[in-house]
PDB file of C-alpha atoms in Angstrom:
ATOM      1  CA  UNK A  94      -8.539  -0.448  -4.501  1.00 71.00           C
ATOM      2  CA  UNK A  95     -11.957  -0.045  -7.010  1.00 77.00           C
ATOM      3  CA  UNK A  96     -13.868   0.954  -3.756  1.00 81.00           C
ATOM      4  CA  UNK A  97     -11.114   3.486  -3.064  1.00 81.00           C
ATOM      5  CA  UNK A  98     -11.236   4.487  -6.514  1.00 85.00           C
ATOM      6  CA  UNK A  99     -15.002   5.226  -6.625  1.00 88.00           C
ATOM      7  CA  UNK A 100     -14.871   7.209  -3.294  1.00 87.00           C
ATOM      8  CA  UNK A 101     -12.298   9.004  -4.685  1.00 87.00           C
ATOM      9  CA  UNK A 102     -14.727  10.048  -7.916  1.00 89.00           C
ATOM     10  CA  UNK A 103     -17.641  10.320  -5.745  1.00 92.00           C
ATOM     11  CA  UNK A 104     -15.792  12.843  -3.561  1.00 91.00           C
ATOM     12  CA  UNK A 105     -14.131  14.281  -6.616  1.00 92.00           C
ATOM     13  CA  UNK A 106     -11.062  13.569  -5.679  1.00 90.00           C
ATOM     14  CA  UNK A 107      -7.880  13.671  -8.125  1.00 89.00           C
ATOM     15  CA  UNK A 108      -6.001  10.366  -8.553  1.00 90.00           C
ATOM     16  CA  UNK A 109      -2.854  11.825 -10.556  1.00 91.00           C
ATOM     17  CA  UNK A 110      -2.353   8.143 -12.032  1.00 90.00           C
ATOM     18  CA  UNK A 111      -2.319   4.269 -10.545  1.00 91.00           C
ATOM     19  CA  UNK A 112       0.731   2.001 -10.326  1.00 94.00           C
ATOM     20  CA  UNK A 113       0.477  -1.943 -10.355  1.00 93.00           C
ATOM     21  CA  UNK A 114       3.422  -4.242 -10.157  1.00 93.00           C
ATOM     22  CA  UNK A 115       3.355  -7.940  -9.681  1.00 93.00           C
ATOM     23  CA  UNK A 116       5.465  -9.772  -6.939  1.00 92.00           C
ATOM     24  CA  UNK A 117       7.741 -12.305  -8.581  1.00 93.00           C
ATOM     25  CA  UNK A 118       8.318 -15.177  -5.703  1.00 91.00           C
ATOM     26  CA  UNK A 119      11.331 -14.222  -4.983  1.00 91.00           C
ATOM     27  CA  UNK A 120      10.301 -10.082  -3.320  1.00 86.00           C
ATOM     28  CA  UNK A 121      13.955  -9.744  -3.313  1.00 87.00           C
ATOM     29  CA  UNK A 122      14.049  -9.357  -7.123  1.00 94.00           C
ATOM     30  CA  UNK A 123      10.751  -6.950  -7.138  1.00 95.00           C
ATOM     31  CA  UNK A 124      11.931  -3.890  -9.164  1.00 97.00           C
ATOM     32  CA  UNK A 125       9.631  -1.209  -8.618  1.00 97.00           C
ATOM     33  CA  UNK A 126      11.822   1.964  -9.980  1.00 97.00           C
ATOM     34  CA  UNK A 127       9.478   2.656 -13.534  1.00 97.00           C
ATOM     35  CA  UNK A 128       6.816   2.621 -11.558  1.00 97.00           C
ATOM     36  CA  UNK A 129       7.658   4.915  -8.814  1.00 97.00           C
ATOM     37  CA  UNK A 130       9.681   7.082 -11.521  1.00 97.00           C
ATOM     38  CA  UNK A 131       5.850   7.703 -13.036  1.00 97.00           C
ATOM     39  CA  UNK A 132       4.598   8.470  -9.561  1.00 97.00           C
ATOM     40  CA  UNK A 133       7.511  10.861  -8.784  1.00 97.00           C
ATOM     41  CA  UNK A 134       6.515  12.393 -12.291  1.00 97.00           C
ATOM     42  CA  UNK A 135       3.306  12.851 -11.613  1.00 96.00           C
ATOM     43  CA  UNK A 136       3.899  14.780  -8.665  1.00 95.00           C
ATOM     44  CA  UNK A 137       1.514  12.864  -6.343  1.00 95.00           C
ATOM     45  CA  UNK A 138       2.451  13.357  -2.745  1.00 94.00           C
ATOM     46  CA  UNK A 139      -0.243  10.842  -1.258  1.00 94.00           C
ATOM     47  CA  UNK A 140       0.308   7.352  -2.163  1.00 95.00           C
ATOM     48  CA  UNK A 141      -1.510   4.366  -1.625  1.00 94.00           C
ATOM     49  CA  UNK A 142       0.784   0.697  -1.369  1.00 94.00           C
ATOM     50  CA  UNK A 143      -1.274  -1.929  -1.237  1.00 92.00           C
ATOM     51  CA  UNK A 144       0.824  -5.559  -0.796  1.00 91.00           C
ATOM     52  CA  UNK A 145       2.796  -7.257   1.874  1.00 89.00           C
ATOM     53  CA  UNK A 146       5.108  -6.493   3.857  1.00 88.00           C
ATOM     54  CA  UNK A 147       7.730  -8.088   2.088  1.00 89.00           C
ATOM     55  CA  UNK A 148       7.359  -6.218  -0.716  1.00 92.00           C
ATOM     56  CA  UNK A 149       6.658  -2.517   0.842  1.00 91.00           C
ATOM     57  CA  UNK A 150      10.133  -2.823   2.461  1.00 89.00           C
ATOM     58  CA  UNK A 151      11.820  -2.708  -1.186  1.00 92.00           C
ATOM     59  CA  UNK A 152       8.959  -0.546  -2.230  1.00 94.00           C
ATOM     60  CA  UNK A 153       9.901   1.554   0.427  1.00 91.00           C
ATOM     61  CA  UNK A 154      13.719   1.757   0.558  1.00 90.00           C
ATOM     62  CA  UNK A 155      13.801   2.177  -3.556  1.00 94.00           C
ATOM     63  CA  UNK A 156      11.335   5.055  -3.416  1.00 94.00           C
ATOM     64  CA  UNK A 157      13.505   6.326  -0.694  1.00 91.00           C
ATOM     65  CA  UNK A 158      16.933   5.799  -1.962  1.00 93.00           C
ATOM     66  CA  UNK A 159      16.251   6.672  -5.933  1.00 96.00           C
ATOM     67  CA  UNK A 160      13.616   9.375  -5.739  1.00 96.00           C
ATOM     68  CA  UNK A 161      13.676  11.106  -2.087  1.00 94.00           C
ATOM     69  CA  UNK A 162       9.965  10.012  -1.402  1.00 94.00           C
ATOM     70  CA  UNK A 163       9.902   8.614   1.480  1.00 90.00           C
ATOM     71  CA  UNK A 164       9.881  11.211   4.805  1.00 86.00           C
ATOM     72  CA  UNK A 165       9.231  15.273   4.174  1.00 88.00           C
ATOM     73  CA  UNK A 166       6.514  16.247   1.004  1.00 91.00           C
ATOM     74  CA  UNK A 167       5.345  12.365   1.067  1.00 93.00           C
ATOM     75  CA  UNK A 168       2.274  10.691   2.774  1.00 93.00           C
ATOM     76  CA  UNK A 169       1.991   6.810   2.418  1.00 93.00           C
ATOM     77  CA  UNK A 170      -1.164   4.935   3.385  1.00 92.00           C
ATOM     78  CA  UNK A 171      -0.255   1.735   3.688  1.00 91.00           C
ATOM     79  CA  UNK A 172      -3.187  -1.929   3.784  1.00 89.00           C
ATOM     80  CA  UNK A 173      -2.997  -4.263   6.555  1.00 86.00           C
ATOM     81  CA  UNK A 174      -0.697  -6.610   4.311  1.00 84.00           C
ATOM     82  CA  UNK A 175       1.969  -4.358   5.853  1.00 83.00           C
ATOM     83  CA  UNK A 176       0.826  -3.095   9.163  1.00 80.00           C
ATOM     84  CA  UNK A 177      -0.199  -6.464   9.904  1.00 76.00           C
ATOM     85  CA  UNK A 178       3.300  -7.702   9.321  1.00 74.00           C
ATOM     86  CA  UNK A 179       5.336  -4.799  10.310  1.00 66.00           C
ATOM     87  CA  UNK A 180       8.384  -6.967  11.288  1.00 65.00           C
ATOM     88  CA  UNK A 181       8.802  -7.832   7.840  1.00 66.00           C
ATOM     89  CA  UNK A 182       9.501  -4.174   7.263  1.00 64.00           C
ATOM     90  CA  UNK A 183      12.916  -4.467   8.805  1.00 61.00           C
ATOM     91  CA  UNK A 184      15.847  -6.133   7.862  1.00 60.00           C
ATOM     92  CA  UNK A 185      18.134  -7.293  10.290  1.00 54.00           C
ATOM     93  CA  UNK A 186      16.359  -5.801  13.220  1.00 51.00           C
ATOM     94  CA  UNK A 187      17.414  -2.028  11.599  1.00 54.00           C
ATOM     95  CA  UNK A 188      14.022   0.197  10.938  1.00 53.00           C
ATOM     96  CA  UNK A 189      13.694   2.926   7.935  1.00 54.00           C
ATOM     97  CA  UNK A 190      14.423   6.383   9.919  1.00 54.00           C
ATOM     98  CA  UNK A 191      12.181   8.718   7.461  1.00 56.00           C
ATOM     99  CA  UNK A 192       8.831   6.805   8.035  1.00 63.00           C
ATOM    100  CA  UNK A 193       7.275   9.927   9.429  1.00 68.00           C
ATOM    101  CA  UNK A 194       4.172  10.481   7.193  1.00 76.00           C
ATOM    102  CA  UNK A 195       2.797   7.065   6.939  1.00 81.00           C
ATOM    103  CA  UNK A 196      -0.133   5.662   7.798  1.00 85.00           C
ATOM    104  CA  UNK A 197      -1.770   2.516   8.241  1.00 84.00           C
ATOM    105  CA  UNK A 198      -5.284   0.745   7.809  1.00 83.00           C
ATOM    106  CA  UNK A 199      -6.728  -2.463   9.359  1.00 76.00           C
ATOM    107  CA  UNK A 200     -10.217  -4.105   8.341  1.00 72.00           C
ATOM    108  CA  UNK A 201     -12.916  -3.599  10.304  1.00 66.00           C
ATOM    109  CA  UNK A 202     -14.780  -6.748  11.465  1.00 68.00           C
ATOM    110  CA  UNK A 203     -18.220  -7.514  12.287  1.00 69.00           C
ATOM    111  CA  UNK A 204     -19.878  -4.484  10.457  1.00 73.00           C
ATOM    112  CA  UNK A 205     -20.279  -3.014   7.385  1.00 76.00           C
ATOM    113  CA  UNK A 206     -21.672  -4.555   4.110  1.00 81.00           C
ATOM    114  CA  UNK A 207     -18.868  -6.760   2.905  1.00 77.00           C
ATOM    115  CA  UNK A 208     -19.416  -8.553   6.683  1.00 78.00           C
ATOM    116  CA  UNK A 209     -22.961  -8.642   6.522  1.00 83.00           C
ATOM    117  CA  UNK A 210     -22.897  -9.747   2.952  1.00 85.00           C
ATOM    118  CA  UNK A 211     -20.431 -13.170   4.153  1.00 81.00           C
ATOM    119  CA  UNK A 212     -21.985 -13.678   7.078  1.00 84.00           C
ATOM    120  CA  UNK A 213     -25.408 -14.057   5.280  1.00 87.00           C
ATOM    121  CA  UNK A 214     -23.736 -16.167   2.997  1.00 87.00           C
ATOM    122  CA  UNK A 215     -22.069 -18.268   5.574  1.00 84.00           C
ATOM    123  CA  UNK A 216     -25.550 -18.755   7.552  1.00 86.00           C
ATOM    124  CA  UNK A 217     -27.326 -19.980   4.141  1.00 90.00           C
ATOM    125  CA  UNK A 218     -24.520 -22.698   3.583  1.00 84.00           C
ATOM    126  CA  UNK A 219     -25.029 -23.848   7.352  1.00 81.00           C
ATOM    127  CA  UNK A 220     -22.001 -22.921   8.489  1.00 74.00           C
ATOM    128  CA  UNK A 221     -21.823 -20.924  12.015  1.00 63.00           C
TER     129      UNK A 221
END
């Protein structure tokens, strides 16, 4: 999220504010409405989730069900904890009908400087 964060300034881009919550074991018991409330207030229509699966589901179906942000007015951009996992976005086999304006990202392997970077490392340390 810092490398998104400095592309974002470098491009002089507006981040309207940033959200963190932390996972308790359980993702059933994740409550997420204060800080989507602050998103809603902030009137950010692009937002950013970055965690598993597990936990955009409830992220998901509480922004949708308390604050109508999920579907029309709303783009989500979603990490490859979630599209790597998308069967964990369901529950019992039923999908979310509004997830029109979401997208996902995967990493990209075998270029780019955080590769190059670990491979290098790798290599010194022997191991292939």
């Amino acid at each position: 999220m810092l490398k998104l964060q400095q592309i974002a300034s470098d491009k002089k881009w507006k981040i309207l504010n940033t959200q963190h919550f932390i996972v308790p074991k359980d993702p059933s018991a994740l409550d997420v409405r204060k800080e989507l409330k602050v998103i809603k207030k902030s009137e950010a229509r692009i937002i950013v989730l970055n965690c598993q699966a597990d936990a955009a589901r409830i992220v998901l179906k509480t922004a949708e069900q308390y604050f109508d942000m999920v579907g029309d007015g709303y783009m989500w951009i979603v990490t490859d904890g979630v599209v790597g996992n998308q069967d964990m976005l369901t529950e019992r086999q039923q999908s979310i009908p509004k997830w029109n304006g979401m997208i996902g990202t995967l990493p990209s392997y075998q270029n780019g400087e955080m590769y190059t970077e670990f491979a290098d490392r790798c290599s010194a340390k022997g191991v292939q």
